[in-house]
Coordinates of C-alpha atoms in Angstrom, one line a residue:
Chain A
M24 CA 308.7 175.1 222.5
S25 CA 307.5 172.7 225.3
T26 CA 304.8 172.3 226.5
S27 CA 305.6 173.4 230.0
A28 CA 307.0 177.0 228.7
Y29 CA 303.8 177.6 227.1
L30 CA 301.8 176.4 230.5
V31 CA 304.0 178.7 232.5
R32 CA 303.0 181.6 229.8
M33 CA 299.6 180.6 230.2
R34 CA 299.7 181.2 234.0
P35 CA 297.7 184.6 234.7
A36 CA 299.7 187.4 236.6
A37 CA 299.3 188.2 240.5
A38 CA 297.8 191.3 239.1
S39 CA 295.0 189.3 237.6
L40 CA 294.5 187.0 240.4
R41 CA 294.1 189.8 242.7
A42 CA 291.3 191.3 240.6
V43 CA 289.4 188.3 240.1
A44 CA 289.9 187.6 244.1
L45 CA 287.5 191.0 244.4
L46 CA 285.7 189.6 242.2
V47 CA 284.7 187.0 244.1
L48 CA 284.2 189.5 247.2
L49 CA 282.2 191.3 245.7
L50 CA 279.7 188.7 244.2
V51 CA 279.6 187.4 248.1
A52 CA 278.9 190.8 249.0
F53 CA 276.1 191.3 246.3
F54 CA 274.6 187.7 246.5
V55 CA 274.5 188.5 250.6
S56 CA 272.6 191.7 250.2
A57 CA 270.6 190.6 247.5
G58 CA 269.2 187.4 249.6
L59 CA 269.8 185.1 247.7
F60 CA 272.2 182.7 245.5
S61 CA 271.2 181.7 241.8
P62 CA 273.9 180.7 239.3
L63 CA 271.4 182.6 236.7
L64 CA 272.2 185.6 237.8
L65 CA 275.2 185.8 237.9
L66 CA 275.7 184.3 234.3
D67 CA 272.9 187.3 233.3
N68 CA 274.9 189.7 234.8
V69 CA 277.6 188.3 232.7
R70 CA 275.6 188.4 229.7
Q71 CA 274.9 191.7 230.0
A72 CA 278.5 192.9 230.7
A73 CA 279.7 191.4 227.7
P74 CA 279.4 194.5 226.1
L75 CA 281.9 195.9 228.4
G76 CA 283.8 192.8 228.8
V77 CA 284.8 193.6 224.7
V78 CA 285.8 196.9 224.4
V79 CA 287.6 196.9 227.8
L80 CA 289.5 194.3 225.9
G81 CA 290.2 196.4 222.8
Q82 CA 291.5 199.4 225.5
A83 CA 294.1 196.9 227.2
I84 CA 295.5 196.3 223.9
V85 CA 296.1 199.8 223.4
L86 CA 297.2 200.6 227.2
M87 CA 299.7 197.8 226.7
M88 CA 300.8 200.3 223.6
G89 CA 301.3 202.5 226.3
R90 CA 298.7 204.4 224.6
L91 CA 295.3 205.6 225.8
D92 CA 291.8 205.2 223.6
L93 CA 289.3 207.9 224.7
S94 CA 287.2 207.3 221.8
V95 CA 285.7 204.0 222.4
G96 CA 282.7 205.0 224.1
A97 CA 282.0 207.2 220.6
T98 CA 282.7 204.9 218.8
A99 CA 280.8 202.2 220.0
S100 CA 278.1 204.6 220.3
M101 CA 278.4 205.1 216.4
A102 CA 278.4 201.3 215.9
N103 CA 275.0 201.3 217.4
I104 CA 273.5 204.2 215.2
V105 CA 274.8 203.0 211.7
L106 CA 274.0 199.0 213.1
C107 CA 270.0 200.0 213.3
A108 CA 270.4 202.3 210.2
V109 CA 271.6 199.7 207.9
F110 CA 269.5 197.3 209.9
A111 CA 266.1 198.8 209.7
G112 CA 264.8 196.1 211.1
D113 CA 265.1 193.9 208.5
M114 CA 267.2 190.2 209.8
A115 CA 268.3 190.3 205.4
N116 CA 270.5 193.0 205.9
T117 CA 272.8 191.4 208.5
G118 CA 275.8 191.0 206.6
P119 CA 276.0 194.5 205.8
A120 CA 274.8 196.0 208.8
V121 CA 278.0 194.4 210.6
A122 CA 280.2 194.3 207.8
L123 CA 279.4 198.6 207.5
T124 CA 279.6 198.3 211.4
L125 CA 282.8 196.8 211.7
G126 CA 284.2 198.9 209.1
A127 CA 283.2 202.3 209.9
G128 CA 284.8 201.1 213.6
A129 CA 288.0 200.3 212.1
L130 CA 288.3 203.5 210.1
V131 CA 288.3 205.4 213.3
G132 CA 290.8 202.9 214.5
L133 CA 293.0 204.4 211.7
A134 CA 292.7 207.4 212.2
N135 CA 293.5 207.3 215.9
G136 CA 296.4 205.6 214.8
L137 CA 297.6 207.1 212.1
M138 CA 297.5 210.6 214.4
T139 CA 299.6 209.5 217.2
T140 CA 302.1 207.9 215.1
K141 CA 302.5 210.1 211.9
L142 CA 301.2 213.3 213.0
R143 CA 302.5 212.5 216.6
I144 CA 299.7 213.8 218.5
P145 CA 299.6 212.6 222.4
S146 CA 296.9 209.8 222.3
F147 CA 294.5 210.6 224.7
L148 CA 293.8 214.2 222.8
A149 CA 294.0 212.3 219.5
T150 CA 291.6 210.1 220.6
L151 CA 289.8 212.9 222.4
A152 CA 289.6 215.0 219.2
T153 CA 287.8 211.9 217.4
S154 CA 285.8 211.2 219.7
M155 CA 284.2 215.1 219.6
I156 CA 284.7 214.5 215.4
V157 CA 282.3 211.1 215.5
A158 CA 280.0 212.2 217.8
G159 CA 279.5 215.2 215.8
L160 CA 279.2 213.3 212.2
V161 CA 276.6 211.1 214.0
V162 CA 274.7 213.9 215.2
F163 CA 275.0 215.4 211.6
F164 CA 273.9 212.2 210.0
T165 CA 270.8 211.4 212.0
G166 CA 269.9 215.6 212.3
G167 CA 269.5 213.8 216.2
S168 CA 266.8 211.7 215.2
P169 CA 268.7 208.1 214.4
R170 CA 266.7 205.5 212.8
G171 CA 266.1 201.9 212.2
A172 CA 266.2 199.2 215.0
V173 CA 267.5 195.7 215.2
P174 CA 265.3 193.0 214.1
A175 CA 264.3 190.6 216.8
G176 CA 266.6 187.6 214.9
F177 CA 269.2 190.0 215.8
R178 CA 268.8 190.2 219.2
V179 CA 269.5 186.4 219.5
V180 CA 273.3 187.2 220.3
T181 CA 272.9 189.0 223.5
E182 CA 269.7 187.7 224.9
A183 CA 269.4 183.6 224.1
W184 CA 271.4 181.4 226.3
L185 CA 272.8 178.6 224.8
F186 CA 271.2 175.0 226.1
G187 CA 269.0 177.2 227.9
F188 CA 272.8 177.7 230.2
V189 CA 275.1 180.0 228.7
P190 CA 274.2 183.6 227.4
Y191 CA 275.7 183.6 223.3
S192 CA 276.8 187.1 224.7
A193 CA 279.4 185.9 227.4
L194 CA 280.9 183.2 224.4
I195 CA 281.5 185.9 222.2
W196 CA 283.3 187.8 224.9
L197 CA 285.4 184.5 225.7
A198 CA 286.0 184.1 222.0
L199 CA 287.7 187.7 221.4
L200 CA 289.3 187.3 224.6
V201 CA 291.0 183.9 224.2
L202 CA 291.8 185.1 220.1
L203 CA 293.6 188.5 222.0
M204 CA 295.2 186.0 224.4
L205 CA 296.6 184.0 221.9
L206 CA 297.5 186.8 219.6
V207 CA 299.8 188.8 221.9
H208 CA 301.2 185.7 223.6
F209 CA 302.0 183.3 221.1
T210 CA 302.3 185.1 217.7
M211 CA 305.6 186.5 217.0
L212 CA 303.2 189.7 215.8
G213 CA 301.8 189.7 219.4
R214 CA 305.5 189.6 221.0
K215 CA 306.3 192.5 219.3
M216 CA 303.6 194.6 220.1
I217 CA 304.0 194.1 223.7
L218 CA 308.0 194.6 223.2
S219 CA 307.1 198.2 221.4
G220 CA 304.6 198.5 224.5
A221 CA 307.2 198.1 226.9
N222 CA 309.9 199.8 225.3
L223 CA 309.5 201.9 222.3
V224 CA 313.3 202.3 221.8
A225 CA 314.4 199.4 222.3
A226 CA 311.7 198.0 219.9
R227 CA 312.4 200.5 216.9
H228 CA 316.4 199.5 217.5
S229 CA 315.3 195.7 217.0
G230 CA 313.8 196.4 213.7
I231 CA 310.3 196.1 215.1
P232 CA 308.0 198.2 213.1
S233 CA 306.3 199.9 216.2
D234 CA 304.1 202.3 214.2
G235 CA 302.6 200.1 212.3
L236 CA 302.0 197.9 215.3
I237 CA 300.7 201.3 217.8
V238 CA 297.7 201.7 214.2
L239 CA 297.2 198.2 214.5
A240 CA 296.5 198.5 218.2
F241 CA 294.3 201.0 217.4
V242 CA 292.5 199.4 214.7
L243 CA 292.0 196.5 217.2
S244 CA 290.9 198.9 219.8
S245 CA 288.1 200.1 217.6
L246 CA 287.1 197.1 216.3
L247 CA 286.5 195.5 219.6
A248 CA 284.5 199.4 220.7
A249 CA 282.1 198.5 217.6
T250 CA 281.6 195.3 218.4
G251 CA 280.7 196.5 221.8
G252 CA 278.3 198.8 220.4
I253 CA 276.7 196.0 218.2
L254 CA 276.6 193.8 221.5
V255 CA 274.9 197.1 223.3
S256 CA 272.5 197.5 220.0
A257 CA 271.6 193.7 220.1
I258 CA 270.7 194.4 223.7
T259 CA 268.6 197.7 223.9
G260 CA 267.2 196.8 220.5
M261 CA 267.1 200.7 218.5
A262 CA 268.9 203.4 217.9
S263 CA 269.9 206.2 220.5
I264 CA 273.0 208.9 220.5
G265 CA 275.3 208.0 223.2
V266 CA 274.5 204.8 223.9
G267 CA 278.0 203.8 224.1
N268 CA 279.3 207.1 226.0
G269 CA 280.1 205.4 229.3
F270 CA 282.2 202.6 227.9
T271 CA 285.4 205.2 228.0
L272 CA 286.0 205.9 231.4
D273 CA 284.2 202.3 232.2
S274 CA 286.6 200.7 229.9
I275 CA 289.6 202.8 231.4
A276 CA 288.9 201.7 235.1
A277 CA 288.4 197.8 234.2
A278 CA 291.7 197.9 232.6
V279 CA 293.2 199.3 235.4
I280 CA 291.2 197.4 237.9
G281 CA 292.9 194.3 236.4
G282 CA 296.4 195.5 236.4
A283 CA 296.8 197.5 233.2
L284 CA 299.5 200.4 233.2
F285 CA 299.7 203.4 231.8
S286 CA 303.2 202.9 231.1
G287 CA 302.8 199.6 228.8
G288 CA 304.3 196.6 228.0
V289 CA 301.3 194.4 230.3
F290 CA 298.4 192.4 228.4
L291 CA 296.2 190.9 231.2
P292 CA 293.1 189.2 229.5
L293 CA 292.0 187.8 232.6
G294 CA 292.0 190.6 234.6
A295 CA 290.7 193.5 232.1
M296 CA 287.4 190.6 232.1
A297 CA 287.7 190.4 235.9
G298 CA 287.4 194.2 236.0
A299 CA 284.3 194.6 233.7
L300 CA 282.6 192.4 235.8
I301 CA 284.1 194.3 239.3
L302 CA 282.5 197.6 237.7
F303 CA 279.4 195.8 236.5
V304 CA 278.5 193.9 240.0
V305 CA 279.1 197.6 241.7
Q306 CA 276.9 199.2 240.3
S307 CA 274.5 196.4 240.5
L308 CA 275.9 196.4 244.3
L309 CA 275.2 200.9 243.9
Y310 CA 271.4 200.0 242.6
L311 CA 270.7 196.9 245.4
L312 CA 271.7 200.2 247.9
A313 CA 269.4 202.7 245.8
L314 CA 272.1 204.7 245.9
P315 CA 271.7 207.8 243.1
P316 CA 273.2 206.6 239.8
A317 CA 275.2 209.1 239.4
A318 CA 277.1 207.8 242.6
K319 CA 278.6 205.5 239.7
F320 CA 280.7 208.4 238.7
I321 CA 281.9 209.1 241.8
V322 CA 282.9 205.1 242.8
Q323 CA 284.6 204.5 239.3
G324 CA 287.0 207.8 239.2
L325 CA 287.7 206.6 243.0
I326 CA 288.4 202.8 241.7
I327 CA 290.8 204.1 239.2
M328 CA 292.7 206.5 241.9
L329 CA 292.8 203.2 244.3
A330 CA 294.1 201.0 241.6
L331 CA 296.7 203.2 240.3
A332 CA 297.5 204.5 243.6
L333 CA 298.0 201.0 244.8
A334 CA 300.3 199.9 241.5
S335 CA 302.7 202.9 242.3
F336 CA 302.6 202.3 246.2
R337 CA 303.6 198.9 245.0
K338 CA 306.0 199.7 242.5
E339 CA 307.8 201.9 245.1
K340 CA 308.5 199.0 247.9
S341 CA 309.5 196.9 245.7
S342 CA 312.3 199.0 244.3
Chain B
M13 CA 315.9 227.7 224.9
L14 CA 314.0 231.0 224.3
P15 CA 314.7 233.4 227.2
R16 CA 311.2 233.9 229.6
G17 CA 309.8 236.9 230.0
S18 CA 310.3 238.8 227.4
I19 CA 307.9 240.9 226.1
R20 CA 308.5 239.9 222.2
T21 CA 308.8 236.1 222.7
N22 CA 305.5 236.4 224.7
L23 CA 303.5 237.9 222.0
L24 CA 304.9 235.7 219.1
L25 CA 304.2 232.7 220.7
G26 CA 300.1 233.7 220.5
L27 CA 301.4 234.8 216.7
P28 CA 299.6 232.5 214.4
A29 CA 296.2 232.5 216.5
L30 CA 295.8 236.2 216.3
L31 CA 296.6 235.8 212.8
L32 CA 293.9 232.9 212.9
A33 CA 291.3 235.0 214.7
A34 CA 292.2 238.1 212.1
A35 CA 291.5 235.9 209.1
I36 CA 288.2 234.2 210.6
V37 CA 286.7 238.0 211.3
A38 CA 288.3 239.2 208.2
V39 CA 285.9 236.5 206.7
A40 CA 283.1 236.5 208.9
A41 CA 283.0 240.6 208.5
S42 CA 282.6 240.5 204.7
W43 CA 280.1 237.6 204.6
S44 CA 277.7 238.7 207.2
G45 CA 277.3 242.9 208.1
D46 CA 276.3 241.3 211.5
F47 CA 279.6 240.7 212.7
F48 CA 280.1 244.4 213.7
A49 CA 277.4 245.3 215.4
A50 CA 277.8 246.0 218.9
G51 CA 275.4 242.7 220.2
N52 CA 277.5 240.7 218.0
L53 CA 281.0 242.4 220.1
G54 CA 279.2 242.2 223.3
N55 CA 278.2 238.7 222.8
L56 CA 281.4 237.4 221.3
V57 CA 283.4 238.9 224.7
N58 CA 280.7 236.9 227.0
R59 CA 281.5 233.9 225.3
V60 CA 285.3 234.6 225.3
L61 CA 284.8 235.0 229.3
P62 CA 284.0 231.1 230.3
L63 CA 286.5 229.9 227.9
S64 CA 289.4 231.9 228.3
L65 CA 289.7 231.5 232.0
A66 CA 288.9 227.9 231.8
A67 CA 292.4 227.7 229.2
L68 CA 294.0 230.4 231.4
G69 CA 293.9 227.6 234.3
Q70 CA 294.9 224.7 231.9
A71 CA 298.1 227.1 230.6
F72 CA 299.2 227.0 234.5
V73 CA 299.0 223.3 234.5
L74 CA 300.6 223.1 230.9
F75 CA 303.1 225.0 231.5
A76 CA 304.3 222.8 234.6
G77 CA 304.6 219.8 231.6
R78 CA 301.0 218.4 233.5
I79 CA 297.5 218.4 232.5
D80 CA 293.9 218.8 233.9
L81 CA 291.2 216.8 232.3
S82 CA 289.2 218.0 234.9
V83 CA 288.5 221.5 233.9
G84 CA 284.9 220.6 232.3
S85 CA 283.6 218.7 235.4
V86 CA 284.2 221.6 237.7
I87 CA 282.6 223.6 235.3
S88 CA 279.5 221.7 235.6
L89 CA 279.9 221.4 239.2
S90 CA 280.2 225.3 239.7
T91 CA 276.8 225.7 238.0
A92 CA 275.1 223.3 239.5
I93 CA 276.4 225.2 243.1
L94 CA 275.2 228.5 241.9
A95 CA 271.9 227.4 240.7
T96 CA 271.0 225.6 244.0
T97 CA 272.3 228.3 246.4
S98 CA 272.4 232.1 244.2
T99 CA 268.6 232.2 246.0
S100 CA 269.3 231.6 249.3
L101 CA 273.1 233.1 249.6
G102 CA 272.8 235.8 247.1
W103 CA 276.7 237.3 246.1
A104 CA 277.6 234.4 248.8
A105 CA 277.1 231.7 246.2
V106 CA 280.0 232.9 244.1
P107 CA 283.3 232.6 246.7
L108 CA 281.3 229.4 247.7
V109 CA 281.5 227.9 244.6
L110 CA 285.6 229.3 243.9
V111 CA 286.2 227.3 247.8
A112 CA 284.4 224.1 245.3
G113 CA 286.9 224.7 242.3
L114 CA 290.2 224.8 244.8
A115 CA 289.0 222.1 246.5
C116 CA 288.8 219.7 243.3
G117 CA 292.2 221.2 242.4
A118 CA 293.2 219.8 245.6
L119 CA 291.5 216.4 245.1
N120 CA 293.8 216.6 241.4
A121 CA 297.4 217.7 243.5
A122 CA 296.4 215.4 246.4
G123 CA 296.1 212.5 244.0
V124 CA 299.3 213.4 241.5
I125 CA 301.5 214.6 244.5
Y126 CA 300.9 211.8 247.5
L127 CA 299.1 209.1 245.2
R128 CA 302.0 209.6 242.8
I129 CA 299.4 209.1 240.1
N130 CA 300.0 210.1 236.4
P131 CA 298.5 213.8 236.4
L132 CA 296.6 212.7 233.3
I133 CA 294.4 209.5 234.5
M134 CA 294.6 211.3 238.4
T135 CA 292.3 214.2 236.4
L136 CA 290.1 211.5 234.2
A137 CA 289.3 210.0 237.2
S138 CA 288.9 213.1 239.8
S139 CA 286.4 214.4 236.6
A140 CA 284.5 211.6 237.2
I141 CA 284.2 211.9 240.7
V142 CA 283.6 216.0 239.8
K143 CA 280.7 215.2 237.3
G144 CA 279.3 212.4 240.1
A145 CA 279.2 215.0 242.6
A146 CA 277.8 217.4 240.0
L147 CA 275.1 215.3 239.0
I148 CA 273.9 213.8 242.8
L149 CA 273.2 217.9 243.5
M150 CA 271.6 218.0 240.5
P151 CA 270.4 215.4 238.6
T152 CA 268.9 217.2 235.7
P153 CA 269.5 220.8 234.3
G154 CA 267.8 223.5 236.3
G155 CA 267.9 225.1 238.8
E156 CA 267.9 228.9 239.1
V157 CA 270.8 231.8 239.0
D158 CA 269.4 235.0 240.5
Y159 CA 268.7 237.6 237.4
T160 CA 270.1 240.4 239.5
F161 CA 273.2 238.5 238.7
Y162 CA 273.0 239.0 235.5
D163 CA 271.9 242.1 235.4
A164 CA 275.2 242.9 237.1
F165 CA 277.1 241.3 235.5
Y166 CA 276.5 240.9 232.0
G167 CA 274.1 243.9 231.7
Q168 CA 273.4 244.7 228.4
D169 CA 275.9 242.4 226.2
L170 CA 278.2 245.5 225.7
L171 CA 281.5 245.5 224.4
V172 CA 283.1 247.4 227.4
G173 CA 281.7 246.1 231.3
W174 CA 282.7 243.2 233.5
P175 CA 283.1 240.6 231.3
L176 CA 285.7 242.3 230.1
A177 CA 287.4 243.5 232.9
V178 CA 287.5 239.9 234.4
I179 CA 289.2 238.9 231.4
L180 CA 291.9 241.8 231.4
L181 CA 292.6 241.8 234.9
A182 CA 293.2 237.8 234.8
F183 CA 295.1 237.6 232.0
L184 CA 297.2 240.8 233.0
G185 CA 297.9 239.4 235.9
A186 CA 298.7 235.9 234.7
F187 CA 301.2 237.5 232.2
L188 CA 303.2 239.9 235.3
L189 CA 303.2 236.2 237.1
F190 CA 305.0 234.0 234.5
G191 CA 306.9 237.0 232.8
F192 CA 308.4 238.8 235.9
T193 CA 308.4 236.7 239.1
R194 CA 310.1 233.8 240.5
F195 CA 307.0 231.8 241.0
G196 CA 306.1 231.8 237.3
R197 CA 310.1 230.8 236.2
R198 CA 309.7 228.3 238.7
I199 CA 306.7 227.1 236.9
Y200 CA 308.2 226.8 233.3
A201 CA 311.5 225.5 234.7
L202 CA 309.1 222.2 235.8
G203 CA 307.7 222.0 232.6
S204 CA 311.0 222.0 231.2
D205 CA 312.5 219.6 232.8
D206 CA 311.3 218.1 236.3
R207 CA 314.7 216.9 237.7
A208 CA 317.0 220.1 236.5
A209 CA 314.1 222.1 238.4
Y210 CA 314.5 219.7 241.6
A211 CA 317.9 219.9 241.3
N212 CA 317.9 223.3 241.6
G213 CA 316.1 224.1 244.1
V214 CA 312.6 224.4 242.9
D215 CA 310.0 222.9 245.4
V216 CA 308.4 220.7 243.2
R217 CA 305.3 220.1 245.1
R218 CA 304.4 223.0 246.2
V219 CA 305.1 224.4 242.4
E220 CA 302.2 221.2 241.7
W221 CA 299.9 221.9 244.3
S222 CA 299.9 225.6 243.1
V223 CA 298.9 224.7 239.3
F224 CA 296.4 222.3 240.1
L225 CA 294.6 224.8 242.4
A226 CA 294.9 227.2 240.3
S227 CA 293.3 225.3 237.3
G228 CA 290.0 224.7 239.8
F229 CA 290.2 227.7 240.8
F230 CA 289.8 229.5 237.1
A231 CA 287.7 226.4 236.3
A232 CA 285.3 227.6 238.8
A233 CA 285.1 230.8 238.1
A234 CA 284.3 230.0 234.2
G235 CA 281.3 227.8 235.9
V236 CA 280.3 231.2 237.4
A237 CA 280.3 232.9 234.3
V238 CA 278.7 229.9 232.7
G239 CA 276.3 229.7 235.2
I240 CA 275.1 233.7 235.7
K241 CA 275.4 233.5 231.3
I242 CA 272.7 230.5 231.4
L243 CA 271.0 231.5 234.5
S244 CA 270.8 228.1 235.5
G245 CA 272.8 224.7 236.4
D246 CA 273.4 222.2 234.0
P247 CA 275.3 218.9 234.8
L248 CA 276.6 218.3 232.1
I249 CA 277.1 221.6 230.3
G250 CA 281.0 222.0 231.0
D251 CA 281.9 218.7 229.0
S252 CA 282.9 220.2 226.1
F253 CA 284.9 222.6 227.7
T254 CA 287.6 220.2 228.5
L255 CA 289.1 219.5 225.1
D256 CA 288.1 223.5 224.2
A257 CA 290.2 225.1 226.7
I258 CA 293.5 222.3 226.1
A259 CA 292.3 223.0 222.2
A260 CA 292.6 227.1 222.9
A261 CA 295.9 226.8 225.2
V262 CA 297.7 224.4 221.9
L263 CA 296.3 227.2 219.5
G264 CA 297.7 229.6 221.8
G265 CA 301.4 228.5 221.1
V266 CA 301.1 226.3 224.7
A267 CA 303.1 223.0 224.0
L268 CA 301.7 220.0 225.8
Q269 CA 305.1 218.9 226.8
G270 CA 305.8 221.8 229.2
G271 CA 307.7 224.5 229.7
R272 CA 306.7 226.6 226.3
G273 CA 303.8 228.8 225.8
A274 CA 302.9 232.2 227.1
V275 CA 299.5 233.7 228.7
P276 CA 298.8 236.4 225.6
G277 CA 298.8 233.3 223.3
V278 CA 296.4 231.4 226.0
L279 CA 293.9 234.8 225.3
A280 CA 294.5 234.9 221.7
G281 CA 293.5 230.8 221.0
S282 CA 290.3 231.6 223.0
I283 CA 289.4 234.3 221.1
A284 CA 290.2 232.3 217.9
L285 CA 288.1 229.3 219.1
V286 CA 285.2 231.7 219.9
L287 CA 285.0 233.4 216.4
I288 CA 285.5 230.0 214.7
A289 CA 281.7 229.2 216.8
N290 CA 280.4 232.6 216.1
A291 CA 281.2 232.7 212.0
F292 CA 279.5 229.5 212.2
N293 CA 276.2 230.7 213.9
L294 CA 276.8 234.1 211.6
L295 CA 277.3 232.3 208.2
E296 CA 274.1 230.0 209.4
L297 CA 276.0 226.9 209.1
D298 CA 274.4 223.5 210.7
P299 CA 275.8 223.8 214.3
N300 CA 276.4 220.1 214.3
L301 CA 279.3 221.1 211.9
Q302 CA 280.7 222.6 214.9
Q303 CA 282.1 220.4 216.8
I304 CA 283.2 218.6 214.0
A305 CA 285.1 221.6 212.6
K306 CA 286.3 222.2 216.1
G307 CA 287.4 218.6 216.5
L308 CA 289.5 218.8 213.1
I309 CA 291.2 222.6 213.9
F310 CA 292.1 221.3 217.1
V311 CA 293.9 217.8 215.4
V312 CA 295.8 220.3 212.7
A313 CA 296.9 222.8 215.4
L314 CA 298.1 220.2 217.5
M315 CA 299.8 218.7 214.4
L316 CA 301.6 222.4 213.2
F317 CA 302.9 222.6 217.0
M318 CA 303.8 218.9 218.3
R319 CA 306.3 218.8 214.9
G320 CA 309.8 219.2 216.1
G321 CA 309.1 219.8 219.7
V322 CA 308.8 216.2 221.1
R323 CA 310.7 216.1 224.1
R324 CA 312.8 213.1 225.1
T325 CA 310.9 211.4 228.5
A326 CA 313.2 210.2 230.6

């Protein structure tokens, strides 16, 4: 393939650009109402939005397959519990702690994928059921009082800045984003995934093993959710039940703002990133305006509604 | 396709759930002598009431081939409204709550019909909005529901009382509506095939409006039952009801792809779910296992009932 063809593929979709434009607008509003502009504050927002951003990437992959993952919140919460328990505050346990956490996440994804493909349970119900089971298992094994902590050495992941300028967590987020973009847009596997998301029947007729790819998407989503949970744990440093529960709705909202469609076949990592940042800035704005924290839910719901209403309006106009 | 309205078909759909319920009763009664105690039976009816009402509302939507994920949030909001207004308004608080439930249903219907948002996502979004409203009204569990409400409604936790009457009335009404009226047929028709229903003169928008309003209404009624039971408001208490209501309907033979299911089955499914929880308590198992078990049962029920009947989507 020629270089120009690669470049065409790299060009962000219009929906992504719209999300980025909205983000810029919000940032202006944020800095105007805060009364000062500082790039450091901006980067600090990016740092804190990174866990959500990583989770959104997974949700976007599942949405690309035309499915929905309502278990990312429970998976991230579980990751926090497992990570802290295995770490037990000792830096020497880094390897097993991260590996076990990701392994547990992958298992959740595997269960989700097998339920939706082999048992043919609609994905939102299958993942709703797993999220219930996972949350139940967490409470059962911890007895409601989780133990352990993340050692200070590991918290560098989210608390430290490279050259005092770029937060590590932002780099992790960016790296995962680029990896996924390469996977989806530049590998055969990714092309097959996006095709089965866009048209399952056509994909099957073309001999693409769609079921396996759907399972893969769910495993990726849960792995990313677990990674998001790890990042959250690095921020908070302690184990607490349900710390990632908000990610479920947040990730869907962010993906939708970024132009993801529930009908599948679309993967817009840049849009997903902008979506996550938008949600985060909106939260900060609500905080600045001294609105009650619960207003966040209302804004979230309205954002999802607005984004989808716009999408369906545009589809109607073009057809 | 099976003929609708015949009582035999209706009852057959609920048979698996009824058998499951009977099996649980048998196991629970043989392991624990307390099962048939009058207190436990009355307690069971009181527990079936909110779940069965929420499941009935959900069934309206499911029969029409839609889904409502905002049921839990509506229940939470209802308890919050009840707990903040019952002392000042008295019994007038109940219609207020029901109106709020209708408003939530109207929000869902408007989003689905006018903004053309997929019902699954629309109700997910509205559940966030409603939950936010509940949390603003009542940031932490609290408030007070007048004890006279409890006294008048639940009384002595007897088997025969207001709760049983409400369950029977709601389900009998719904049974007649779905079995013997044109309106009920239209809901099934919409669930079986949108386009065919439209081509045959079903006013799709009107049916969609009514099913979402019904779901909001019944969820609010369930919320009233919960609020009176716990004598306070809790902005998060409804969360588990969303999945439970769907699970009860699915256990009762309601097809998620729409057009298939029966009202008696929904009641049987609700009873079975409540009995499972009750058996856990009577057998003194870890309550945390309950949630895991419920999730697994849900998966098994979906697995059994989803097979074979997957509808081709246009």
